[in-house]
């Protein structure tokens, strides 16, 4: 009788270890990029960092349109990098821009409150810095400076930027049926469209008012220059008459 062991097949013990999963290649730097974005979005503004933002805006805003800073978008990228280096943290350009929009909006509300009567005066933490930035014109209407030899016409790009920001705020606002929005506080699409149109009309009207003021000041400037030139011509005529009389007197005594 043959040994039964010849017919018994002994299989090796199955491995209890997990089957290795295929390794997915992760692009280099992906993990750190996510961390950096989280840090950027979590940045909290305080009084010191906000004042640094105002100083940076004052430093770079007038350079927009030059070779160094071509666009507003590039300006915010530069400011974000500048503040990130100073504060030793990561701040995104959108974080800086959103913070500035809040500052600008609250400052204008503060200015309107200061001009109004019958209301309790409000306090704005950064009033002094913003007053220095806008040179006491409260950023409502730009100041037109008239001198003897030149006229300064302010840039109206801030008004255009404000129109763009207002449109973005309306377009990004929650619409009807959005979760977490009370149906009693939700406007219909027609009302939203009307609000958007009214916003455009209001800011375009403000811009037209500024442009009309610029035209009027320019016309007055030209009239003043014309008057000065006429006075110069009169003085030259008088001078020539005096020279002519002097020459005639000299001829009589020769």
CSV table of C-alpha atoms in Angstrom, one decimal:
chain,number,residue,atom,x,y,z
A,1,UNK,CA,0.0,0.0,0.0
A,2,UNK,CA,1.4,3.2,-1.1
A,3,UNK,CA,2.1,5.9,1.4
A,4,UNK,CA,-0.7,8.4,1.6
A,5,UNK,CA,1.7,11.2,1.9
A,6,UNK,CA,2.4,10.9,-1.8
A,7,UNK,CA,-1.1,12.0,-2.5
A,8,UNK,CA,-1.3,14.8,0.0
A,9,UNK,CA,-0.3,18.3,-1.4
A,10,UNK,CA,0.7,20.6,1.3
A,11,UNK,CA,0.3,24.3,0.3
A,12,UNK,CA,2.4,27.0,1.8
A,13,UNK,CA,0.7,29.1,4.5
A,14,UNK,CA,-1.1,32.1,3.0
A,15,UNK,CA,0.5,35.4,3.8
A,16,UNK,CA,-1.4,37.3,6.4
A,17,UNK,CA,0.1,40.6,5.2
A,18,UNK,CA,-2.0,43.0,3.2
A,19,UNK,CA,-1.7,43.0,-0.6
A,20,UNK,CA,0.5,46.0,-1.5
A,21,UNK,CA,-1.5,48.7,-3.3
A,22,UNK,CA,-0.2,50.4,-6.4
A,23,UNK,CA,1.7,53.5,-5.6
A,24,UNK,CA,0.2,56.6,-7.1
A,25,UNK,CA,2.8,59.2,-8.1
A,26,UNK,CA,2.1,62.5,-6.4
A,27,UNK,CA,3.5,65.6,-8.0
A,28,UNK,CA,6.4,67.1,-6.1
A,29,UNK,CA,5.3,70.0,-3.9
A,30,UNK,CA,1.6,69.1,-3.9
A,31,UNK,CA,1.4,68.5,-0.1
A,32,UNK,CA,3.2,71.7,0.7
A,33,UNK,CA,1.0,73.6,-1.7
A,34,UNK,CA,-2.1,72.5,0.2
A,35,UNK,CA,-0.6,73.4,3.5
A,36,UNK,CA,0.4,76.8,2.2
A,37,UNK,CA,-3.1,77.5,0.9
A,38,UNK,CA,-4.6,76.5,4.3
A,39,UNK,CA,-2.2,78.9,6.1
A,40,UNK,CA,-3.1,81.6,3.7
A,41,UNK,CA,-6.9,81.2,4.1
A,42,UNK,CA,-6.5,81.0,7.9
A,43,UNK,CA,-4.6,84.3,8.3
A,44,UNK,CA,-6.2,86.5,10.8
A,45,UNK,CA,-5.8,90.3,10.5
A,46,UNK,CA,-5.0,92.4,13.6
A,47,UNK,CA,-4.4,96.1,14.1
A,48,UNK,CA,-0.7,95.9,13.3
A,49,UNK,CA,-1.0,93.8,10.1
A,50,UNK,CA,-3.9,96.0,8.9
A,51,UNK,CA,-1.8,99.2,9.3
A,52,UNK,CA,1.0,97.5,7.4
A,53,UNK,CA,-1.5,96.7,4.6
A,54,UNK,CA,-2.6,100.3,4.5
A,55,UNK,CA,1.1,101.4,4.2
A,56,UNK,CA,1.7,98.9,1.5
A,57,UNK,CA,-1.3,100.0,-0.5
A,58,UNK,CA,-0.2,103.6,-0.2
A,59,UNK,CA,3.3,102.6,-1.4
A,60,UNK,CA,2.2,100.6,-4.4
A,61,UNK,CA,-1.1,102.1,-5.5
A,62,UNK,CA,0.4,105.1,-7.4
A,63,UNK,CA,2.7,102.7,-9.2
A,64,UNK,CA,-0.1,100.9,-10.9
A,65,UNK,CA,0.2,101.4,-14.7
A,66,UNK,CA,4.0,101.7,-14.6
A,67,UNK,CA,6.6,99.2,-15.8
A,68,UNK,CA,7.1,98.1,-12.1
A,69,UNK,CA,3.4,97.4,-11.4
A,70,UNK,CA,1.3,97.0,-14.6
A,71,UNK,CA,-2.1,96.0,-13.2
A,72,UNK,CA,-4.1,96.0,-9.9
A,73,UNK,CA,-3.9,92.2,-9.8
A,74,UNK,CA,-0.1,92.4,-9.9
A,75,UNK,CA,-0.2,95.1,-7.2
A,76,UNK,CA,-2.1,92.7,-4.8
A,77,UNK,CA,0.4,89.9,-5.6
A,78,UNK,CA,3.3,92.2,-4.7
A,79,UNK,CA,1.6,93.4,-1.5
A,80,UNK,CA,0.9,89.8,-0.5
A,81,UNK,CA,4.5,88.8,-1.0
A,82,UNK,CA,5.7,92.0,0.8
A,83,UNK,CA,3.5,91.4,3.9
A,84,UNK,CA,4.3,87.6,3.9
A,85,UNK,CA,8.0,88.4,4.2
A,86,UNK,CA,7.5,91.0,6.9
A,87,UNK,CA,5.1,88.9,9.0
A,88,UNK,CA,6.9,85.6,8.4
A,89,UNK,CA,3.7,83.9,7.3
A,90,UNK,CA,1.8,83.1,4.1
A,91,UNK,CA,-0.8,85.7,3.0
A,92,UNK,CA,-2.6,85.4,-0.3
A,93,UNK,CA,-3.3,88.2,-2.7
A,94,UNK,CA,-7.1,87.5,-2.4
A,95,UNK,CA,-6.8,87.7,1.4
A,96,UNK,CA,-5.2,91.2,1.1
A,97,UNK,CA,-7.7,92.4,-1.4
A,98,UNK,CA,-10.7,91.2,0.6
A,99,UNK,CA,-9.3,92.8,3.7
A,100,UNK,CA,-8.9,96.1,1.8
A,101,UNK,CA,-12.4,96.0,0.5
A,102,UNK,CA,-13.7,95.7,4.1
A,103,UNK,CA,-11.5,98.6,5.2
A,104,UNK,CA,-12.6,100.8,2.2
A,105,UNK,CA,-16.3,100.0,2.8
A,106,UNK,CA,-16.1,100.7,6.6
A,107,UNK,CA,-14.1,103.9,6.1
A,108,UNK,CA,-16.7,105.3,3.7
A,109,UNK,CA,-19.4,104.5,6.2
A,110,UNK,CA,-17.4,106.2,8.9
A,111,UNK,CA,-17.0,109.3,6.7
A,112,UNK,CA,-20.7,109.4,5.9
A,113,UNK,CA,-21.4,109.2,9.6
A,114,UNK,CA,-19.1,112.0,10.4
A,115,UNK,CA,-20.8,114.2,7.9
A,116,UNK,CA,-24.3,113.4,9.1
A,117,UNK,CA,-26.1,115.3,11.9
A,118,UNK,CA,-28.3,113.9,14.5
A,119,UNK,CA,-26.4,110.6,14.8
A,120,UNK,CA,-24.0,109.3,17.4
A,121,UNK,CA,-20.5,109.6,16.1
A,122,UNK,CA,-18.8,106.3,15.2
A,123,UNK,CA,-15.2,105.4,15.8
A,124,UNK,CA,-13.0,103.9,13.1
A,125,UNK,CA,-9.7,102.3,14.2
A,126,UNK,CA,-7.8,103.2,11.1
A,127,UNK,CA,-9.3,106.7,10.4
A,128,UNK,CA,-6.0,108.5,10.7
A,129,UNK,CA,-4.2,106.2,8.3
A,130,UNK,CA,-7.0,106.2,5.8
A,131,UNK,CA,-7.3,110.0,6.0
A,132,UNK,CA,-3.6,110.3,5.2
A,133,UNK,CA,-4.0,107.9,2.3
A,134,UNK,CA,-7.0,109.7,0.8
A,135,UNK,CA,-5.6,113.2,1.6
A,136,UNK,CA,-8.8,114.3,3.5
A,137,UNK,CA,-11.0,114.0,0.4
A,138,UNK,CA,-12.7,111.0,2.0
A,139,UNK,CA,-12.4,109.0,-1.3
A,140,UNK,CA,-15.9,110.2,-2.3
A,141,UNK,CA,-15.0,112.7,-5.0
A,142,UNK,CA,-11.4,113.1,-6.1
A,143,UNK,CA,-9.8,116.5,-5.5
A,144,UNK,CA,-9.0,118.7,-8.5
A,145,UNK,CA,-5.9,120.8,-7.9
A,146,UNK,CA,-5.5,124.0,-10.0
A,147,UNK,CA,-2.1,125.9,-10.0
A,148,UNK,CA,-0.6,128.6,-12.1
A,149,UNK,CA,1.1,126.4,-14.5
A,150,UNK,CA,-0.6,123.0,-14.4
A,151,UNK,CA,-3.8,121.2,-13.6
A,152,UNK,CA,-4.0,117.9,-11.8
A,153,UNK,CA,-6.8,115.6,-13.0
A,154,UNK,CA,-7.2,112.7,-10.6
A,155,UNK,CA,-7.4,109.1,-11.8
A,156,UNK,CA,-11.0,107.7,-11.9
A,157,UNK,CA,-9.8,104.0,-11.9
A,158,UNK,CA,-10.9,103.7,-8.3
A,159,UNK,CA,-14.5,104.4,-9.3
A,160,UNK,CA,-14.2,101.8,-12.0
A,161,UNK,CA,-12.7,99.3,-9.5
A,162,UNK,CA,-15.6,100.1,-7.1
A,163,UNK,CA,-18.1,99.3,-9.8
A,164,UNK,CA,-16.4,96.0,-10.5
A,165,UNK,CA,-16.4,95.1,-6.8
A,166,UNK,CA,-20.0,96.0,-6.4
A,167,UNK,CA,-20.9,93.7,-9.4
A,168,UNK,CA,-18.8,90.9,-8.0
A,169,UNK,CA,-20.6,91.2,-4.6
A,170,UNK,CA,-24.0,91.0,-6.2
A,171,UNK,CA,-23.1,88.1,-8.5
A,172,UNK,CA,-21.5,86.2,-5.7
A,173,UNK,CA,-24.3,86.8,-3.2
A,174,UNK,CA,-26.6,83.7,-2.5
A,175,UNK,CA,-29.6,83.5,-4.8
A,176,UNK,CA,-33.1,82.3,-4.2
A,177,UNK,CA,-33.3,78.8,-2.7
A,178,UNK,CA,-29.7,78.8,-1.4
A,179,UNK,CA,-29.2,76.6,1.7
A,180,UNK,CA,-29.2,78.4,5.1
A,181,UNK,CA,-30.9,81.5,3.7
A,182,UNK,CA,-34.3,82.5,5.2
A,183,UNK,CA,-36.9,82.6,2.4
A,184,UNK,CA,-38.3,85.8,3.9
A,185,UNK,CA,-34.9,87.5,3.4
A,186,UNK,CA,-34.4,86.2,-0.2
A,187,UNK,CA,-35.0,88.5,-3.1
A,188,UNK,CA,-36.5,87.4,-6.3
A,189,UNK,CA,-34.4,87.3,-9.5
A,190,UNK,CA,-36.2,90.4,-10.8
A,191,UNK,CA,-35.3,92.3,-7.6
A,192,UNK,CA,-31.7,91.1,-7.7
A,193,UNK,CA,-31.5,92.3,-11.3
A,194,UNK,CA,-33.0,95.7,-10.4
A,195,UNK,CA,-30.5,96.1,-7.5
A,196,UNK,CA,-27.6,95.3,-9.9
A,197,UNK,CA,-28.9,97.9,-12.4
A,198,UNK,CA,-29.3,100.5,-9.7
A,199,UNK,CA,-25.8,99.9,-8.4
A,200,UNK,CA,-24.4,100.4,-11.9
A,201,UNK,CA,-26.4,103.5,-12.5
A,202,UNK,CA,-25.4,105.0,-9.1
A,203,UNK,CA,-21.7,104.5,-9.6
A,204,UNK,CA,-21.8,105.5,-13.3
A,205,UNK,CA,-23.6,108.7,-12.3
A,206,UNK,CA,-20.9,109.4,-9.7
A,207,UNK,CA,-18.2,108.9,-12.3
A,208,UNK,CA,-20.0,111.2,-14.7
A,209,UNK,CA,-20.3,113.8,-12.0
A,210,UNK,CA,-16.5,113.6,-11.4
A,211,UNK,CA,-15.8,113.9,-15.2
A,212,UNK,CA,-18.2,116.9,-15.5
A,213,UNK,CA,-16.4,118.6,-12.6
A,214,UNK,CA,-13.0,117.9,-14.3
A,215,UNK,CA,-14.3,119.4,-17.6
A,216,UNK,CA,-15.5,122.5,-15.7
A,217,UNK,CA,-12.3,123.0,-13.8
A,218,UNK,CA,-10.3,122.5,-17.0
A,219,UNK,CA,-12.4,125.1,-18.8
A,220,UNK,CA,-11.8,127.6,-15.9
A,221,UNK,CA,-8.1,126.8,-16.1
A,222,UNK,CA,-7.9,127.5,-19.8
A,223,UNK,CA,-9.8,130.7,-19.3
A,224,UNK,CA,-7.3,131.8,-16.6
A,225,UNK,CA,-4.4,130.9,-18.8
A,226,UNK,CA,-5.9,132.9,-21.7
A,227,UNK,CA,-6.3,135.9,-19.5
A,228,UNK,CA,-2.7,135.7,-18.3
A,229,UNK,CA,-1.5,135.5,-21.9
A,230,UNK,CA,-3.5,138.5,-22.8
A,231,UNK,CA,-2.1,140.5,-19.9
A,232,UNK,CA,1.4,139.5,-21.1
A,233,UNK,CA,0.6,140.8,-24.5
A,234,UNK,CA,-0.6,144.1,-23.1
A,235,UNK,CA,2.6,144.5,-21.1
A,236,UNK,CA,4.7,143.8,-24.2
A,237,UNK,CA,2.8,146.4,-26.1
A,238,UNK,CA,3.4,149.0,-23.3
A,239,UNK,CA,7.0,148.1,-23.2
A,240,UNK,CA,7.4,148.5,-26.9
A,241,UNK,CA,5.6,151.9,-26.7
A,242,UNK,CA,8.0,153.0,-24.0
A,243,UNK,CA,11.0,151.9,-26.1
A,244,UNK,CA,9.7,153.7,-29.1
A,245,UNK,CA,9.2,156.9,-27.1
A,246,UNK,CA,12.7,156.7,-25.7
A,247,UNK,CA,14.2,156.3,-29.2
A,248,UNK,CA,12.3,159.3,-30.4
A,249,UNK,CA,13.6,161.4,-27.5
A,250,UNK,CA,17.1,160.3,-28.2
A,251,UNK,CA,16.8,161.2,-31.9
A,252,UNK,CA,15.6,164.7,-31.0
A,253,UNK,CA,18.7,165.3,-28.8
A,254,UNK,CA,21.2,164.0,-31.2
